[in-house]
Short mmCIF file of C-alpha atoms in Angstrom, two decimals:
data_model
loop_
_atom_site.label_atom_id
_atom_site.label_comp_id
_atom_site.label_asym_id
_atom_site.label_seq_id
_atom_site.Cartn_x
_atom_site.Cartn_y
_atom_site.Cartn_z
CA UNK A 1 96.78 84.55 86.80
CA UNK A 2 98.66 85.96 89.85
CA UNK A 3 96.41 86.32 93.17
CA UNK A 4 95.92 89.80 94.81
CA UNK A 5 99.16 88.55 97.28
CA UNK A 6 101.06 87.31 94.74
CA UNK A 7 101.16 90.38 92.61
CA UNK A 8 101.14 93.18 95.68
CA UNK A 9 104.31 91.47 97.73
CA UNK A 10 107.02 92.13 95.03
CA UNK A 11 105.58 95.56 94.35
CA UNK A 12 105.15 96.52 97.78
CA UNK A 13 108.42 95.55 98.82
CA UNK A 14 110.50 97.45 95.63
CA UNK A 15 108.76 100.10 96.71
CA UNK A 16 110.02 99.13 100.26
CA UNK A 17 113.36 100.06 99.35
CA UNK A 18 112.52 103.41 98.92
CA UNK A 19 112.53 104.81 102.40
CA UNK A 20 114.17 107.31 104.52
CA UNK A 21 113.69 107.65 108.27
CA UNK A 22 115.32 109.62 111.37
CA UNK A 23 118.19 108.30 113.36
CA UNK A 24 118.37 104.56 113.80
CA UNK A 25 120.25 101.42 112.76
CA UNK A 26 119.82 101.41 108.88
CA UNK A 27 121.60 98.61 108.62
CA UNK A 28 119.63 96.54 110.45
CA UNK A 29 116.44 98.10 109.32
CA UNK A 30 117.71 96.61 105.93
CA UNK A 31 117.90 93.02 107.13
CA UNK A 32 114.64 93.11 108.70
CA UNK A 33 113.24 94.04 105.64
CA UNK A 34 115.32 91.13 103.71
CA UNK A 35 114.09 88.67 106.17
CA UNK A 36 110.69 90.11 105.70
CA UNK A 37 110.80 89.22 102.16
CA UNK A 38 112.81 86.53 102.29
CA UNK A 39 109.69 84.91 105.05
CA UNK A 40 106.77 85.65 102.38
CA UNK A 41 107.84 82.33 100.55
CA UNK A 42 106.55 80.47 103.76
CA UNK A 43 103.61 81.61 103.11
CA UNK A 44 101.14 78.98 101.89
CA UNK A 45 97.51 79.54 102.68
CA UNK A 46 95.98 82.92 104.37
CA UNK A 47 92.92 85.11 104.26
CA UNK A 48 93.01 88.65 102.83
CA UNK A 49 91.29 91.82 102.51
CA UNK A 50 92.33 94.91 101.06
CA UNK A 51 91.85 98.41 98.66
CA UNK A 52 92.92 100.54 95.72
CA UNK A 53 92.37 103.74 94.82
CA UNK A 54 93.38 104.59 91.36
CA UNK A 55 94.00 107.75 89.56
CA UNK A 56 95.28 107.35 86.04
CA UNK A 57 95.77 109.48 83.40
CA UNK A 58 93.86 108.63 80.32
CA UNK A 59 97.14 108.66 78.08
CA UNK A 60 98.05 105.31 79.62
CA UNK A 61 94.84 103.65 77.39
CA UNK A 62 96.18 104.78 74.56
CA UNK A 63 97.00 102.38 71.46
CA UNK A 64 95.77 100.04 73.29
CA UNK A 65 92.74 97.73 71.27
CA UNK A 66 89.41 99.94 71.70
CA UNK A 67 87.77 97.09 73.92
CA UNK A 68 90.36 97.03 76.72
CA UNK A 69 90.82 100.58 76.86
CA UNK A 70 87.08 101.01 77.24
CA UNK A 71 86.91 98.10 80.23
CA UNK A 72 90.13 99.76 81.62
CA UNK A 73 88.68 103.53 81.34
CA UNK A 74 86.53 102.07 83.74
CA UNK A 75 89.08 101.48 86.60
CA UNK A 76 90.70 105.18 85.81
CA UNK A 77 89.61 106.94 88.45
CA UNK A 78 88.26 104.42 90.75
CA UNK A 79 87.52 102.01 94.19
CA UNK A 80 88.74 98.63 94.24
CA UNK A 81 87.73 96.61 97.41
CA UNK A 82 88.09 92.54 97.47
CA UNK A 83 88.16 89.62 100.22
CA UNK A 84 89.12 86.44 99.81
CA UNK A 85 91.29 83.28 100.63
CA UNK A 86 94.11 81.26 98.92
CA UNK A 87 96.14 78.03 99.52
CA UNK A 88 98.79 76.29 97.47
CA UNK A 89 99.63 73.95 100.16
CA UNK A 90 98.17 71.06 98.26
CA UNK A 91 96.39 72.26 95.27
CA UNK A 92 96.25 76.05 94.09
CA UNK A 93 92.71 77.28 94.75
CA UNK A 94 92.13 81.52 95.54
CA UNK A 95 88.82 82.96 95.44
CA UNK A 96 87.83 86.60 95.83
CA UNK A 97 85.08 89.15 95.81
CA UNK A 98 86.23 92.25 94.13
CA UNK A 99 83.62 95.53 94.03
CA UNK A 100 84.67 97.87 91.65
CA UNK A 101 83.71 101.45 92.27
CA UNK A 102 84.13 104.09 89.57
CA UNK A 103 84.01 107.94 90.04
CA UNK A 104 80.38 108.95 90.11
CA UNK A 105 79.03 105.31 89.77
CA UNK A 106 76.28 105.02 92.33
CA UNK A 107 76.67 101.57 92.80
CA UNK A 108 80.18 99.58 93.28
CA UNK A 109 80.51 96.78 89.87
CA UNK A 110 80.90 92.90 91.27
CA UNK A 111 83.62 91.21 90.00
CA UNK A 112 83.84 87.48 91.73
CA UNK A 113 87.20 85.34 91.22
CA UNK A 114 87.62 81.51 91.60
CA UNK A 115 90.87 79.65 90.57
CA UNK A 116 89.97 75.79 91.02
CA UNK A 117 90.77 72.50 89.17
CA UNK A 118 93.66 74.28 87.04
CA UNK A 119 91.11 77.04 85.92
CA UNK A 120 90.45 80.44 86.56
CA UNK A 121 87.13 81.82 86.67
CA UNK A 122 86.00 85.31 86.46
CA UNK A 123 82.63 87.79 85.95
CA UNK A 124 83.34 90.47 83.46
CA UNK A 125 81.54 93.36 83.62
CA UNK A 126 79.01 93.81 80.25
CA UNK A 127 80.01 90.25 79.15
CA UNK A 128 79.04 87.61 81.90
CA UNK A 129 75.38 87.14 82.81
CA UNK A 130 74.90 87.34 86.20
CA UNK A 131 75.08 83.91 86.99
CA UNK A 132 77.55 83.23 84.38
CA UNK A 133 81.42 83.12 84.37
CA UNK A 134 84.31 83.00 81.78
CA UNK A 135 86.49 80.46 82.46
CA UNK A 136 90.47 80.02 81.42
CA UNK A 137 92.44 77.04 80.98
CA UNK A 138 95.45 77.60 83.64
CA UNK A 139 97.19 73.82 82.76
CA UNK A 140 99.41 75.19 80.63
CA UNK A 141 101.33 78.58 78.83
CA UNK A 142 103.22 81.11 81.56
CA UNK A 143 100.03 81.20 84.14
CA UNK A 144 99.87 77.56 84.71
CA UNK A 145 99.13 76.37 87.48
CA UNK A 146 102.03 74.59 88.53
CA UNK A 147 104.11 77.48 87.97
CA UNK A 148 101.62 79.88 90.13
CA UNK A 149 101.69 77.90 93.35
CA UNK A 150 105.57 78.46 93.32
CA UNK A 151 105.26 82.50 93.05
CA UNK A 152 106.08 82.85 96.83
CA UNK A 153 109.48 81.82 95.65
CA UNK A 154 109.55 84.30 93.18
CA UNK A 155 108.37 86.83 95.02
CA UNK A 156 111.41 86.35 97.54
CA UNK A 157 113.45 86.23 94.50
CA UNK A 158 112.40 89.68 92.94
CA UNK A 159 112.19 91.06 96.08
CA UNK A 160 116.25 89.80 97.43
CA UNK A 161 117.26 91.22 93.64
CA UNK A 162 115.46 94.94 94.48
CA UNK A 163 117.14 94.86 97.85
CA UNK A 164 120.72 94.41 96.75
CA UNK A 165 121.80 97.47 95.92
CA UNK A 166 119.87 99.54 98.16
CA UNK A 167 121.38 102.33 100.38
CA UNK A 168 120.81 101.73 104.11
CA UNK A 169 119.81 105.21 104.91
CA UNK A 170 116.93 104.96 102.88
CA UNK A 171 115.57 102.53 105.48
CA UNK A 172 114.03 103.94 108.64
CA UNK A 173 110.99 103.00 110.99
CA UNK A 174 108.12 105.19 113.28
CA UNK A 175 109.66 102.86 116.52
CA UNK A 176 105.71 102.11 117.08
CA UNK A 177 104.15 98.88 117.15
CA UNK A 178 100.49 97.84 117.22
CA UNK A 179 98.37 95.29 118.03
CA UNK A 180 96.43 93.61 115.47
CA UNK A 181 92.08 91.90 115.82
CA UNK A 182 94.22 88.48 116.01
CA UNK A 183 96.51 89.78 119.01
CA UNK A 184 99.71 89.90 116.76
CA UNK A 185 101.82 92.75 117.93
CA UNK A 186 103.51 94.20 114.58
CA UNK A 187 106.27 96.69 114.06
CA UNK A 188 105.94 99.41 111.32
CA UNK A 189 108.68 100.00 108.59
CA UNK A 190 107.75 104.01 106.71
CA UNK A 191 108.82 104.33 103.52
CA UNK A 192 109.13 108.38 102.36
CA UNK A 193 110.13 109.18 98.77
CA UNK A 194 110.66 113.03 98.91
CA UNK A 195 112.04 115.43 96.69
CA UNK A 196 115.37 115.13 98.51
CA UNK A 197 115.29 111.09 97.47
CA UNK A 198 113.35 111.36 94.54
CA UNK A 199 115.71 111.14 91.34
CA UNK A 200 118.08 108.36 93.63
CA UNK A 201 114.97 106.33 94.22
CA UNK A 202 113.75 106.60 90.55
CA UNK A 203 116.98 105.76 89.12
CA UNK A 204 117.37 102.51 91.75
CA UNK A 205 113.93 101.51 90.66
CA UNK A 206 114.05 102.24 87.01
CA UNK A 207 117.53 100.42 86.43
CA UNK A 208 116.57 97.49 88.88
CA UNK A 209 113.31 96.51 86.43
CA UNK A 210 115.07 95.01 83.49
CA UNK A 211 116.24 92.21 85.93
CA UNK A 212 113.52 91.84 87.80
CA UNK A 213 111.31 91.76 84.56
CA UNK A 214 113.83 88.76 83.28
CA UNK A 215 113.20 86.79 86.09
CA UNK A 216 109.94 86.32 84.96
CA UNK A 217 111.62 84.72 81.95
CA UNK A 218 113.61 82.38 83.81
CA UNK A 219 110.59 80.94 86.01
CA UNK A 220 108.66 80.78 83.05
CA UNK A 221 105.91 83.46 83.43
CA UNK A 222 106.42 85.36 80.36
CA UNK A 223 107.58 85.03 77.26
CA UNK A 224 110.78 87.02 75.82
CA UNK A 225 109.28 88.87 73.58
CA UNK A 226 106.39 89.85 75.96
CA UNK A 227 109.18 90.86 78.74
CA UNK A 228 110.95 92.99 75.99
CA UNK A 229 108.05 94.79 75.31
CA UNK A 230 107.46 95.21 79.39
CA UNK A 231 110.70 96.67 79.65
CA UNK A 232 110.66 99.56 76.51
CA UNK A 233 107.52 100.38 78.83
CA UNK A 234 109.71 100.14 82.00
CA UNK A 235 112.19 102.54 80.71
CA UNK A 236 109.63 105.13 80.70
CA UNK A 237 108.35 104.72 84.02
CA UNK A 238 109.62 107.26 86.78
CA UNK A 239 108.40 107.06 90.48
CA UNK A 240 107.47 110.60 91.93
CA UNK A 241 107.02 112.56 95.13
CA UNK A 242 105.06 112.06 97.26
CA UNK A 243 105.18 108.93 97.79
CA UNK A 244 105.15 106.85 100.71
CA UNK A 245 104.18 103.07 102.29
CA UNK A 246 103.92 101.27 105.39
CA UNK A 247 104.83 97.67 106.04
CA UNK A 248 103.55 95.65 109.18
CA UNK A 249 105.99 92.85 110.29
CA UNK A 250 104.40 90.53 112.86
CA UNK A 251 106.51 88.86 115.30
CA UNK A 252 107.27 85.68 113.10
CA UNK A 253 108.09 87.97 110.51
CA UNK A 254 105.46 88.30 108.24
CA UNK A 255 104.17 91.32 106.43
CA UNK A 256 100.61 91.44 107.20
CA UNK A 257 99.78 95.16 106.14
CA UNK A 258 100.79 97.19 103.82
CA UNK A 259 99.49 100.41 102.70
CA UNK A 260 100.85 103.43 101.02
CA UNK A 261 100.36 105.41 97.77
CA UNK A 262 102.65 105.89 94.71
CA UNK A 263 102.91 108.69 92.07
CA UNK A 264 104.54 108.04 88.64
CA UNK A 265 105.42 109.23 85.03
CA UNK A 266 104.32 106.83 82.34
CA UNK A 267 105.58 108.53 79.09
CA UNK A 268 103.29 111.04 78.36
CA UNK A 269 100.89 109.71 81.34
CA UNK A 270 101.94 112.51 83.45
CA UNK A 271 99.62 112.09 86.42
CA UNK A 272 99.10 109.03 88.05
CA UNK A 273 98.42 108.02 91.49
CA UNK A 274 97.88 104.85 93.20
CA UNK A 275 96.57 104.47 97.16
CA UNK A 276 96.42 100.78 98.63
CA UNK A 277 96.04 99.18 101.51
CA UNK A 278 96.09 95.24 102.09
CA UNK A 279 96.43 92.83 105.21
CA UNK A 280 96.70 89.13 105.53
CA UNK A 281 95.45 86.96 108.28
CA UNK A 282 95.24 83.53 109.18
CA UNK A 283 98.63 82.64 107.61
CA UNK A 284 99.38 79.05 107.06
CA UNK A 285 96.06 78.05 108.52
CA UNK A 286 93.38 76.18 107.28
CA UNK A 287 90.91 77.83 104.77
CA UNK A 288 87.76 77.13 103.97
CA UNK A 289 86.42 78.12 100.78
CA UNK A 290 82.71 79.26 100.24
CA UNK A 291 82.88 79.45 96.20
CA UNK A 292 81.70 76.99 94.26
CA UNK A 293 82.88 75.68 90.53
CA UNK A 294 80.24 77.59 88.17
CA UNK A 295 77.75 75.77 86.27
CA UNK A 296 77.17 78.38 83.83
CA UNK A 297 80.77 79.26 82.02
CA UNK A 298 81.60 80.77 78.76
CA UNK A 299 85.24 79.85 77.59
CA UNK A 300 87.65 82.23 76.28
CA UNK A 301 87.20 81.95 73.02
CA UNK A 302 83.32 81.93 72.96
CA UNK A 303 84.18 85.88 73.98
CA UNK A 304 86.32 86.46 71.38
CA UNK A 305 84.41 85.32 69.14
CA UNK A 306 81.40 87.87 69.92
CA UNK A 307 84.18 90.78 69.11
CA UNK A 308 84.54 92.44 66.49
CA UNK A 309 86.90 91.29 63.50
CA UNK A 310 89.60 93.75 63.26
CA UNK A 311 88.61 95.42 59.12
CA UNK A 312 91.60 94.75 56.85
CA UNK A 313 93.71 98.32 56.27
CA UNK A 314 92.97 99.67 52.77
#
């Protein structure tokens, strides 16, 4: 199971690539943001907090079995808020408090998150008691733990592969900086993707996937035939205007903000927008962890077997 940084750095900085700006060193912009990128695999304990706001069109759900399109329906138009910590600099361990919020809902749905002794633990929604969580073997397969505490590597990987190709002048930045609660003064990169960029910065990111996608083969987390079927998918994605980011690089070089929102084609999933925002702190310091290791846990397959059984075609 990726963490919350682990799975917003490489997206964040693809879309990173996308930018245009005024009149300034592109160039140089560039390599800022490859250092950037490349400095994320230093990373190996920090604090974050962060949000989503998610607008997805309901064709996305479908084919998909009726019991995770009805948990995802829920997160179609919706909040998602979360705090927490992680460190893999001796042994992987990430908790998080996510709040789930969706339209109309008057009250946000807790979802706590605890990966500890080569396990992940979660709260599902309409399946966990309260004081109950369902709990996932992580000591072996493509989320294994062993191969999770190395994502910062492939995160600089993915991210030094999306960067390759990209045009310079796509790069620009606001020339502000800003100070941040900790006293770090950070610089801003803005990312634009208009409808003068659009098509170039769809095609870049559309025919950059399939390798990015295969690296995911090569450090073993995902199988072949599960990356195949990822990329048929990928083929139909296409990034739209307007979109737009924001990165904050600290003085070391670390991206402790990012925020932006992204609109995309998915197939016939037409209209789909996603708004984030996310900031580390306390990089490479210690953490301390409040969470416990749950007492009351359900396994995996003491879930699926409360399902349904799929009825035999006729």
């Amino acid at each position: 199971m990726l963490t919350p940084k682990n799975i917003a750095i490489p997206l964040l900085l693809g879309c990173a690539v996308l930018l245009t700006a005024g009149c300034t060193d592109h160039q140089q912009l560039k390599q800022q943001v490859v250092q950037a990128a490349k400095k994320q695999e230093e990373i190996r304990s920090y604090q974050f907090t962060g949000s989503v706001n998610l607008k997805l069109d309901a064709a996305l759900f479908q084919g998909l079995p009726p019991m995770t399109a009805a948990m995802l329906s829920l997160l179609k138009e919706s909040t998602i808020e979360y705090t927490g910590a992680a460190s893999s600099a001796d042994v992987l361990q990430t908790e998080a408090d996510l709040k789930i919020t969706p339209k109309g809902a008057a009250a946000p749905i807790p979802m706590p998150v605890l990966i500890k002794d080569n396990k992940l633990y979660l709260q599902l929604p309409a399946v966990n008691k309260p004081d109950e969580y369902t709990s996932i073997p992580l000591d072996k397969g493509a989320a294994s733990a062993d191969k999770l505490k190395n994502a910062g590597h492939l995160n600089s990987v993915l991210s030094g592969k999306l960067l390759e190709g990209v045009d310079p002048a796509w790069i620009g930045t606001d020339n502000k900086t800003e100070k941040l609660a900790d006293g770090s003064t950070v610089k801003h990169l803005t990312i634009d993707v208009t409808s003068k960029n659009e098509k170039a910065a769809a095609d870049y990111l559309a025919g950059s996937l399939p390798a990015l996608l295969g690296e995911l083969v090569s450090n073993g987390l995902s199988s072949q035939g599960q990356t195949d079927a990822w990329k048929k998918t990928a083929e139909s994605i296409r990034l739209t205007a307007p979109s737009s980011i924001t990165l904050a690089v600290d003085e070391q070089g670390y991206i402790r903000r990012q925020s932006g929102q992204l609109h995309f084609t998915l197939g016939t999933a037409k209209d789909n927008a996603i708004e984030w925002t996310q900031e580390l702190n306390g990089i490479n310091q210690k953490v301390t962890f409040a969470k416990e290791t749950p007492k009351q846990v359900k396994t995996l397959d003491d879930i699926l077997r409360l399902l349904p059984k799929p009825q035999p075609q006729k």
